[in-house]
Structure formats: C-alpha cells, structure tokens
Coordinates of C-alpha atoms in Angstrom, one line a residue:
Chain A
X29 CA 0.0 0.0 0.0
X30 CA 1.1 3.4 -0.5
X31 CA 0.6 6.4 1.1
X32 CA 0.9 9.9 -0.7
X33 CA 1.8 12.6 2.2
X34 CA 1.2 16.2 1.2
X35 CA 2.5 19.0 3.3
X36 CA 5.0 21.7 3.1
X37 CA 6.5 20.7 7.0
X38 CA 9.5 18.6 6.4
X39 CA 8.5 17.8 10.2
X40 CA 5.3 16.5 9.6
X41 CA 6.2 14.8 6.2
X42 CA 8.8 12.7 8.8
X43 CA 6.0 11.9 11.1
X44 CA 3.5 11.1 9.1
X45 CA 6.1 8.8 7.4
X46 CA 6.7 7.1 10.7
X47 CA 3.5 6.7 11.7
X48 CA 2.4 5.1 8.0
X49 CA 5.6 2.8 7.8
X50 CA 4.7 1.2 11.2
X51 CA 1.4 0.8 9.7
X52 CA 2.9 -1.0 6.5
X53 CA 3.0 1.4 3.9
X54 CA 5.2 2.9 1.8
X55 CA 5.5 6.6 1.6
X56 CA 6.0 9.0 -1.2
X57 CA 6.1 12.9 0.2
X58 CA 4.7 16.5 -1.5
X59 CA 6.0 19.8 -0.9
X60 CA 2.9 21.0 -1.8
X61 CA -0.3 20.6 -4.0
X62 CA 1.0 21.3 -7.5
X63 CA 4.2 18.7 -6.5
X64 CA 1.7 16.0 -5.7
X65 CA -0.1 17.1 -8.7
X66 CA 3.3 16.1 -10.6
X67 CA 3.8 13.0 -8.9
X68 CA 0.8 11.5 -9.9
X69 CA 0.9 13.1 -13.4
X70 CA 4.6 11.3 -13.3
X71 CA 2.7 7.8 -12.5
X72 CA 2.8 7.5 -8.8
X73 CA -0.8 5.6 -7.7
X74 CA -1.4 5.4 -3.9
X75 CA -3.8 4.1 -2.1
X76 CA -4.5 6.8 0.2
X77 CA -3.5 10.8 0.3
X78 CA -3.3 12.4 3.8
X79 CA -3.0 16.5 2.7
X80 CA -2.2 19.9 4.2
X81 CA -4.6 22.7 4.1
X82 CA -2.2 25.7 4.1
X83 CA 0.8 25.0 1.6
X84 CA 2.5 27.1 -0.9
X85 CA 2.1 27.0 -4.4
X86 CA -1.2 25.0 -4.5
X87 CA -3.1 24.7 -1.2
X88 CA -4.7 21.5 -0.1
X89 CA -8.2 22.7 -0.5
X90 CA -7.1 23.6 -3.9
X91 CA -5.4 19.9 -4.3
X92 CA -8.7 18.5 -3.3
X93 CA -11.2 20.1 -5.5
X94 CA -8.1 19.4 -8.6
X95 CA -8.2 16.1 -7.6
X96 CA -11.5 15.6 -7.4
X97 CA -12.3 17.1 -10.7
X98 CA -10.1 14.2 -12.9
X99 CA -11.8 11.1 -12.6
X100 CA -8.7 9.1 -12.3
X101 CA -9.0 10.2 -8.7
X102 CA -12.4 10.8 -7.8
X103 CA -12.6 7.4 -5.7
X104 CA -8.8 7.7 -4.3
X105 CA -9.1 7.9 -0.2
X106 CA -7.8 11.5 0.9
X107 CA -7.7 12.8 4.8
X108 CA -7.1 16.1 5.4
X109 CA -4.4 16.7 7.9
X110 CA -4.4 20.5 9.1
X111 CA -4.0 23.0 11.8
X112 CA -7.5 24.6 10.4
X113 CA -10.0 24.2 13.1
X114 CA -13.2 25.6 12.5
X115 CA -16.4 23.9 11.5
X116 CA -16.3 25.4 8.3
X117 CA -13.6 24.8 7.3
X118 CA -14.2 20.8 8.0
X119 CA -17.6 21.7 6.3
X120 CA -15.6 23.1 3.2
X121 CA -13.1 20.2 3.2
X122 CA -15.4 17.2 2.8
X123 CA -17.8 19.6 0.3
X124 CA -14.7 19.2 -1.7
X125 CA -14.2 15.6 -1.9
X126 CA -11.8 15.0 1.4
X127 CA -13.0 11.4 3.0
X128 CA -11.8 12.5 6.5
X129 CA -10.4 15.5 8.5
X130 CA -8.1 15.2 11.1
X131 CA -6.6 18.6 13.1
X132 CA -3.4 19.1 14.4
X133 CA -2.2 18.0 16.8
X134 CA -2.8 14.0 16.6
X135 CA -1.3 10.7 17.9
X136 CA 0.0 7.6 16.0
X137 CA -3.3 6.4 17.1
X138 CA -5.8 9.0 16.0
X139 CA -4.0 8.5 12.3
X140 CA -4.5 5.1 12.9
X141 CA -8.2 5.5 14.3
X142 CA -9.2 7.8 11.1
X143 CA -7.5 5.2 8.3
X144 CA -10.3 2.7 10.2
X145 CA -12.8 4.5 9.4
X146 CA -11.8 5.0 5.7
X147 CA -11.3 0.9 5.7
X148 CA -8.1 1.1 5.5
X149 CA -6.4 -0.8 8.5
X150 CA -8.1 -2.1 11.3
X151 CA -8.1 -0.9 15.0
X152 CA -9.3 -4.5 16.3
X153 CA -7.1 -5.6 19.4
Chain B
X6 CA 4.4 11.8 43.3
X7 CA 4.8 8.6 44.3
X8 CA 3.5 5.8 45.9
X9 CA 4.5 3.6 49.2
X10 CA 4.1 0.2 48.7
X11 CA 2.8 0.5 52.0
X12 CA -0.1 2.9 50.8
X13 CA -0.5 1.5 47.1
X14 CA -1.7 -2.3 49.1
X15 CA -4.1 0.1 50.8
X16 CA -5.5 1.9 47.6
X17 CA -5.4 -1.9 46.5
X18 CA -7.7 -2.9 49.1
X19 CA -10.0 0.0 49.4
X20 CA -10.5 -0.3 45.6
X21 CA -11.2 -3.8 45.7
X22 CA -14.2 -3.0 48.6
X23 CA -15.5 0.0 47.4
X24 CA -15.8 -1.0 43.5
X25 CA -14.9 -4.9 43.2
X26 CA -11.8 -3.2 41.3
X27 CA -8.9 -5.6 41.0
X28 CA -5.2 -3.6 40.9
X29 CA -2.5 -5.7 39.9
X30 CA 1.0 -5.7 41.3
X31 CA 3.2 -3.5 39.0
X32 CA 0.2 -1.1 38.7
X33 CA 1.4 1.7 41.5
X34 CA 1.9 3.9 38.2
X35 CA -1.8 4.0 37.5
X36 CA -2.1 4.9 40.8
X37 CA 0.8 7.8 41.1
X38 CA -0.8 9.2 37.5
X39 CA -4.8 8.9 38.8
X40 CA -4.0 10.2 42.3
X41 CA -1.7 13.1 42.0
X42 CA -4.2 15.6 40.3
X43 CA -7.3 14.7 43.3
X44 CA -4.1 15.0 45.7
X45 CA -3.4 18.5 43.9
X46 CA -6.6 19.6 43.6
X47 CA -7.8 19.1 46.7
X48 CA -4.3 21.1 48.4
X49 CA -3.0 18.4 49.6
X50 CA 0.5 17.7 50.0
X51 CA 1.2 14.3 47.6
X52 CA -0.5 11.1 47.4
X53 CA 0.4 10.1 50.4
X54 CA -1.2 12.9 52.4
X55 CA -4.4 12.1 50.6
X56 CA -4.4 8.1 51.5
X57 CA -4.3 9.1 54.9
X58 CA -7.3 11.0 54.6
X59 CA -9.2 8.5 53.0
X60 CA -8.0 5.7 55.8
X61 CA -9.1 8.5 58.1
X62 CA -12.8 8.5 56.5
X63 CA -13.8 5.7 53.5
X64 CA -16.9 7.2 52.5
X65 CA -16.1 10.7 52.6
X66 CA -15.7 12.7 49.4
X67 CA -11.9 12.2 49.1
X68 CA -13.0 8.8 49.3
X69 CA -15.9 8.9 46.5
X70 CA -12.7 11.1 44.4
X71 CA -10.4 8.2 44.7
X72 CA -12.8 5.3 43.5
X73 CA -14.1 8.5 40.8
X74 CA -10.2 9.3 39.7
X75 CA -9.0 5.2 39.9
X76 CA -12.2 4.3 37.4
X77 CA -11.6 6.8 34.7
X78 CA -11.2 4.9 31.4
X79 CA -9.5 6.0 28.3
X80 CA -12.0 5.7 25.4
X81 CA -13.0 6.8 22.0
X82 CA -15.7 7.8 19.7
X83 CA -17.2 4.4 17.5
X84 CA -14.3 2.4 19.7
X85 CA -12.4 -0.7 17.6
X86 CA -14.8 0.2 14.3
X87 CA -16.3 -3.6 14.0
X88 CA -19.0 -3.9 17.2
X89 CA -20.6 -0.5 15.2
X90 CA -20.9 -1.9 12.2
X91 CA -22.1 -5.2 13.9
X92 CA -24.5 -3.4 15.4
X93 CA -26.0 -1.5 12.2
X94 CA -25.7 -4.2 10.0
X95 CA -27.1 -6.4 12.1
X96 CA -28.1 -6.1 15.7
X97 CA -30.2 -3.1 15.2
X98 CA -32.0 -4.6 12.0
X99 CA -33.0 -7.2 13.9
X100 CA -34.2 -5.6 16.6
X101 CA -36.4 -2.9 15.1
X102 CA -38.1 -6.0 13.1
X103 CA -38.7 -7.8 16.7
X104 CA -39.7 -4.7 18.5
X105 CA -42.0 -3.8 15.3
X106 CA -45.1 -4.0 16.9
X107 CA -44.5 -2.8 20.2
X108 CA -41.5 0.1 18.7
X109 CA -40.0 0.3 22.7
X110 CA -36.2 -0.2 22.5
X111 CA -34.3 -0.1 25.6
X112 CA -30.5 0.5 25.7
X113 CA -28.4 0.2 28.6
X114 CA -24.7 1.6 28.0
X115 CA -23.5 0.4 31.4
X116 CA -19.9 1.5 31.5
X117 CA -20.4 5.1 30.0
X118 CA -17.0 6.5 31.2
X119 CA -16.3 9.8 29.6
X120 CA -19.7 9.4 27.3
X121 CA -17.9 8.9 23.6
X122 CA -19.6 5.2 23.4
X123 CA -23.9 6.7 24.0
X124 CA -23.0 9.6 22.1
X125 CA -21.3 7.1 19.2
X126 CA -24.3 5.1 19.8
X127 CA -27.2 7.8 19.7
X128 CA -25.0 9.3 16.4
X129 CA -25.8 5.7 15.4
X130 CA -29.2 5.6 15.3
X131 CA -29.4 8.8 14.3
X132 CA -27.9 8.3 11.4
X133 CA -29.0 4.9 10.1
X134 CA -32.6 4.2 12.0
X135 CA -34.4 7.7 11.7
X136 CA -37.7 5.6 12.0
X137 CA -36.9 5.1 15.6
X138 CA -37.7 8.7 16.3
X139 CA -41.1 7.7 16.5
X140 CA -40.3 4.9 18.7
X141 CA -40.2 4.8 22.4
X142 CA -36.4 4.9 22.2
X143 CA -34.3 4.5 25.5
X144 CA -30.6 5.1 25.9
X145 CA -29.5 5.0 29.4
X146 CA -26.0 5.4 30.3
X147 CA -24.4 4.5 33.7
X148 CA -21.6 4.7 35.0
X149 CA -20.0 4.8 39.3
X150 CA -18.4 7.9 38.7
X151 CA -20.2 11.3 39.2
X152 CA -17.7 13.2 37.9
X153 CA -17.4 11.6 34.7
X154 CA -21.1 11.5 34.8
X155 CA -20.9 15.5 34.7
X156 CA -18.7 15.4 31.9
X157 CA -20.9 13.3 29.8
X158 CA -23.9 15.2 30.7
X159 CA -22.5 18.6 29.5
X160 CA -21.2 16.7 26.0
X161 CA -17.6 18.6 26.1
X162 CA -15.3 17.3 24.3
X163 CA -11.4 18.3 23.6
X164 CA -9.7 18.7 20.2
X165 CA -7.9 15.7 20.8
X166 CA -10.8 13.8 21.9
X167 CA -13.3 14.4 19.0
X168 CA -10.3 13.8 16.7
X169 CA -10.2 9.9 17.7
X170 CA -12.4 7.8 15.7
X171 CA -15.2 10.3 15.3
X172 CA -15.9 10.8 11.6
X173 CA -15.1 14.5 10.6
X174 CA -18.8 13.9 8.9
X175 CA -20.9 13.1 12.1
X176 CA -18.3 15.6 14.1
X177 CA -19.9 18.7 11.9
X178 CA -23.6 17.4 11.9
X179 CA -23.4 16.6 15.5
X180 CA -21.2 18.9 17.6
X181 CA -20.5 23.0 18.0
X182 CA -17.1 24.8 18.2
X183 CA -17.5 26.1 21.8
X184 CA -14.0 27.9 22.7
X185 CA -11.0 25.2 22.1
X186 CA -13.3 22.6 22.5
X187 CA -16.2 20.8 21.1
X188 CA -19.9 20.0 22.3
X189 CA -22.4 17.8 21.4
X190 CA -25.8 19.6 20.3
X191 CA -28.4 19.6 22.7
X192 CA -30.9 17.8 21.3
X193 CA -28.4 14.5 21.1
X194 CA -27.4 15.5 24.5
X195 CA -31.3 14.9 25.1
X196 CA -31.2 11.7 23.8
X197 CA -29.3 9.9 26.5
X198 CA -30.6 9.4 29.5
X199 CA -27.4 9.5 32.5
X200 CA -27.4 7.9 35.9
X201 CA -25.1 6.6 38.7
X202 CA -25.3 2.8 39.0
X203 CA -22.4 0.5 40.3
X204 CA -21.9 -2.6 38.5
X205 CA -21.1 -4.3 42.0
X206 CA -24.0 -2.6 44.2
X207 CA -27.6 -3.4 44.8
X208 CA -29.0 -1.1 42.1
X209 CA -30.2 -4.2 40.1
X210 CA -33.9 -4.4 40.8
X211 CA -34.3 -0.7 39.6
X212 CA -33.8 -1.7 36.2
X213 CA -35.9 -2.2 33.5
X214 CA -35.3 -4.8 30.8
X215 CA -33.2 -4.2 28.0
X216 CA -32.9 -5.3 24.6
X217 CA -29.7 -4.2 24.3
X218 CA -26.8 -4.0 26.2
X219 CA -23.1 -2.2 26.1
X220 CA -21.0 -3.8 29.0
X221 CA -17.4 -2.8 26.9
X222 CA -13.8 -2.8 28.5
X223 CA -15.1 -2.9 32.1
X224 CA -14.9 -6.4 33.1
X225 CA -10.9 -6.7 32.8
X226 CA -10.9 -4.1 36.4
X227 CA -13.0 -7.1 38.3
X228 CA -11.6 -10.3 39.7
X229 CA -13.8 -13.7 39.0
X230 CA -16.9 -14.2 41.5
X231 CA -17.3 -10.4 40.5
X232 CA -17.4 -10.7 36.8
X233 CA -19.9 -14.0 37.3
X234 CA -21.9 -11.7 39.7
X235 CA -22.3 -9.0 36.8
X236 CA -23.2 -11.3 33.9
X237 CA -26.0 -13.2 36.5
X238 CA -27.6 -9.7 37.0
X239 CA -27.6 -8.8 33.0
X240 CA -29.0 -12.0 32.2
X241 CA -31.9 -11.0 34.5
X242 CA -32.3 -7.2 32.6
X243 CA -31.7 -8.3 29.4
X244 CA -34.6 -10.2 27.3
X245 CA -34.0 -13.2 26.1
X246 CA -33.2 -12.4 22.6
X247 CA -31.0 -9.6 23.8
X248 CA -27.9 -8.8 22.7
X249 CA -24.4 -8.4 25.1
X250 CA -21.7 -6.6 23.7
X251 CA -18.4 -6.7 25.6
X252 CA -15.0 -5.4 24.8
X253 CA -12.7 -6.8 21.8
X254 CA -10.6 -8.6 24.3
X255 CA -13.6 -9.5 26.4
X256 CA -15.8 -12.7 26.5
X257 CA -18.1 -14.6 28.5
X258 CA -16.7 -18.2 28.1
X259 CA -15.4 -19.7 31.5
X260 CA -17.7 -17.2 33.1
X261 CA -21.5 -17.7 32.5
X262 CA -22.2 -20.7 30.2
X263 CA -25.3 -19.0 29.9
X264 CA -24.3 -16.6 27.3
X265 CA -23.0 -17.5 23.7
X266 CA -21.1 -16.1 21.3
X267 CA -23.2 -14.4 18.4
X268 CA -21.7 -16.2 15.2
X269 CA -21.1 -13.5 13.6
X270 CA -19.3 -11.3 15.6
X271 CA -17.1 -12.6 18.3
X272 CA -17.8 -9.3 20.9
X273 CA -21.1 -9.8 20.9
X274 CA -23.6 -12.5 22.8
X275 CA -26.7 -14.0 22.2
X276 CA -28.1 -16.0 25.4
X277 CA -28.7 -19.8 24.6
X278 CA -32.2 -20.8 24.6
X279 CA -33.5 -22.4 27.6

C-alpha cells in the first residue's frame, strides 16, 4: 500500500512517514499541491492521500477540488491533515471531496483510528 | 508523586471494597498518574497525604474522588470500528423488526465512562434508523463515577478527543465549536438518559429490561466471583433475545455458560435458549 503525504513541513512529512511505515505502507512525500499534482501526473498511484490545508504554491483545499475534478482520482481515499479548526472549514473540506479531516495535533493512534474509518487498517485488538 | 508500597496495598484494598476493582501488582503507576491531580486539587501535599485521609474516612468525598479518579477509562468515539458496524448491520436490524409491533427499545450503555460510546451510539441511530424517532427509544448510560457522569452530561469534548475515531462527517452534523473545545448539540445530549449505577452494588432491581446492552472494556478491572456476579444480574435485565456486547478482548466463556457467542461477531452474545 502506498501512502501519498502532502505538506509543506519537512517535520510533519517525517511523522506522518513514521507513523504510516509502522502501519505498513510505503511513503511518497509532497511539498505541496501542485508537487503531488506532478507526482501522480509522473505515474505514482497510492492508495491513500493524507493533505495539508495551508501550503504554498497550491493549497490542499485547492489539491482536493483538482483532484477531485479528474476522474482518475475521484474514488482515491484522501484525509485532510491541518492546523484549520473551524467547522467550516471541516464543512468546506469534505464539500470538496476530502473522506476525513483530522486537526493538528494527533497521535500515531488518532492516524491510525481515522484510516479505520476509511477501511483502511483495522483498529481491532 | 509517588506511591509507598505501604499505601498502594491500601488503595489496592480500598479499591477492591468499594468498587470490586482488582489492581494488579506492577500497577502503583496507575495509581501515582490517577492520584496526583485529586491530591493536587484538593491542596493536599502528595499522594500520600491524601491516603491518609481516605484511611481516616472511606466514605467521605476524598474517598468517592479516589474510586471516581481510579475508574476513569481511556476511550474513544465508535471504539475498535467492528462492534458498530455489527451493530448497524445487524443487531439493530433485527431488533427494530422484533420490537416492530411494540417500537419500545431499551438500551443500557453500562460503562459510560467519559460518554464517547452513547454519544457514538445515539450518532448511530441517528444516522442509520431515523424511523426510531417515533419509537419509544431509550438510551441510558451508567456509569460509578459522578464526575465523569458531569462530563458526559455537559457533552464537552477536547480537540484531541473528537479527533479519535469520530468521523469528521458526524463531528460537523453533531457537535459545536464552543471555545477550544467541542460539544455535542443539545438535542443529542437529550437523547441519552445519565445515571449513577455501580456494576457491584444493589441497584439491580431498579432496572428495567433491555434489549440491548453495552457492557465494553469494564470487566478486565474485576476479579472472577465479581465478573460471574455481573453477567447473573444482566441475564436478569436483558430479554431473552437480547444482545451483550463486551469489549474486543472480552468474553463470556469460563464465566457464564449461559451466554454465547453471536456467530457473527465474536464481541457480541446471544443468550442460549432455555
């Protein structure tokens, strides 16, 4: 399985990278939207995309709703991952096609908890 | 802060009287984490200024903050995934097409803890069974501790709590930004009914009968006889085609021959005919 991570924090690209690995998947890591844009234009196919709201270049609201509009990816699993904390802006994310929202800060375990609920891995023991 | 070996056999003891609670040796860190904040709070000097208040007076309420403090469970919204979808695929059919003439449900959530497993539940419902708004629909929710029955009741909820295992979905349909935190609206608030009840007291007669009951992650704290005790009493509020639900790691084999495991989901038990 792999695992697109999209976020300009070098920090949270190495987290995020942990966390996945010791969930078995591989990794591939965006800058930003427009470099995950390329990736996948390049022939990279995960099975999941956990994305940034604020990013330069191409935000991850903007990544979504690009995503979202090529059918190649209209059924890909995609998570938001984001300091944004306000209703709306949950609201707004999943208007645009994001499966699930998770807000900074989070455990190995709420990462774990949300890829559940997109069937992904299972949180049974 | 830490904990005498001394006083941690006490907290063992008093624990194990006041709430059937069984502490293992090697758990005095449970006890240094759980008792340092109601030592804090209520200015005393460390832990072991507060045990020798509660020697001094068992049922007082640095007593009932001990036992409230020491039976504080970690928990999270929709917990482990599978007894959910167990339930809306198939416990829940099957009792709305049993109850369909009389439409009274009864739900008994009997370890509530910090509330994420009625609210998950009443989300549930809400979500998949709209018909039973018309029903006589009850949710009650127990649990021995008053302060974690206070939480539940005002439906507050931190960042980090809403964040595990709630779907963002249900999160912006059922809750409101309130400060850093998040609530649950009032009318799923409303929903649940919230009471006191310990598992190991007398409190059985009061019940009614349930067809449905939540007994998760609770049974691990009690020794044997106790956990035998419990399942008697919810064979005798449960109706016979009932459904148990225990924790993942939980079962009722060596315990209550009684009870069976529904085929279908290995959490969840069915009581054999008689």
């Amino acid at each position: 399985m792999l695992a697109l991570v999209v976020d300009d924090s070098a920090v949270i690209r190495t987290v995020l990278t942990r966390i996945l690995s010791g969930l078995g998947y591989e990794v591939l890591a965006a800058a930003h939207g427009r470099d995950a844009l390329n990736k996948l234009e390049a022939g990279a196919r995960p099975d999941l995309v956990l994305v940034d709201w604020n990013m330069p270049e191409m935000n991850g609201y903007e990544f979504i709703r690009a995503l979202r509009g090529d059918p190649r990816w209209r059924a890909l699993p995609l998570m938001m991952v984001t300091t944004e904390t306000e209703i709306d802006q949950v609201a707004r994310a999943l208007a645009a096609g994001a499966n699930e929202y998770l807000m900074k800060p989070f455990t190995p375990e709420m990462v774990q908890d949300k890829l559940a609920l997109l069937g992904l891995t299972s949180t049974q023991g | 802060m830490s904990v005498s070996p001394e006083d941690f056999r006490f907290v063992c003891a008093f624990m194990r009287d006041a709430a059937a609670i069984v502490l293992d040796a090697g758990k005095e860190y449970l006890v240094e984490t759980r008792l340092g904040p109601v030592a804090s709070r209520a200015g005393l000097s460390g832990i072991a200024e507060l045990i020798r208040e509660v020697r001094r007076d068992r049922h007082g309420s640095l007593a009932r903050s001990v036992v409230d403090a020491m039976t504080t469970n970690e928990t999270s919204f929709f917990r482990d995934v599978a007894p959910y979808q167990h339930l809306r695929q198939n416990v829940l059919p099957a009792l709305i097409n049993a109850r369909g003439a009389e439409r009274r449900l009864k739900i008994w959530c009997a370890a509530a803890s910090s509330g994420q497993e009625p609210y998950s539940l009443a989300m549930l419902l809400s979500e998949h069974f709209p018909q039973l708004e018309t029903w006589d629909l009850q949710i009650l929710a127990t649990d021995i501790s008053q302060t974690m029955l206070a939480r539940c009741r005002s439906g507050v909820y931190s960042q980090l709590e809403v964040n595990r295992g709630l779907p963002a979905a249900l999160l912006i349909k059922y809750f409101r930004k309130n400060g850093l935190d998040w609530q649950v609206d009032e009318r799923l608030r409303n929903r649940i009914e919230w009471r006191e009840f310990n598992l190991v007291g007398r409190g059985w007669g009061v019940l009614p009968k349930f067809d449905l009951v939540l007994l998760r992650n609770v049974m691990i704290y009690f020794d044997l006889e106790t956990k035998r005790g419990i399942l008697a009493n919810v064979r005798r509020v449960l109706r016979p085609d009932g459904y148990l639900f225990l924790g993942t790691a939980e079962t009722t084999a060596n315990l209550d021959d009684a009870f069976q495991p529904d085929s279908m989901h290995s959490s969840c038990f069915r009581q054999r005919a008689a």
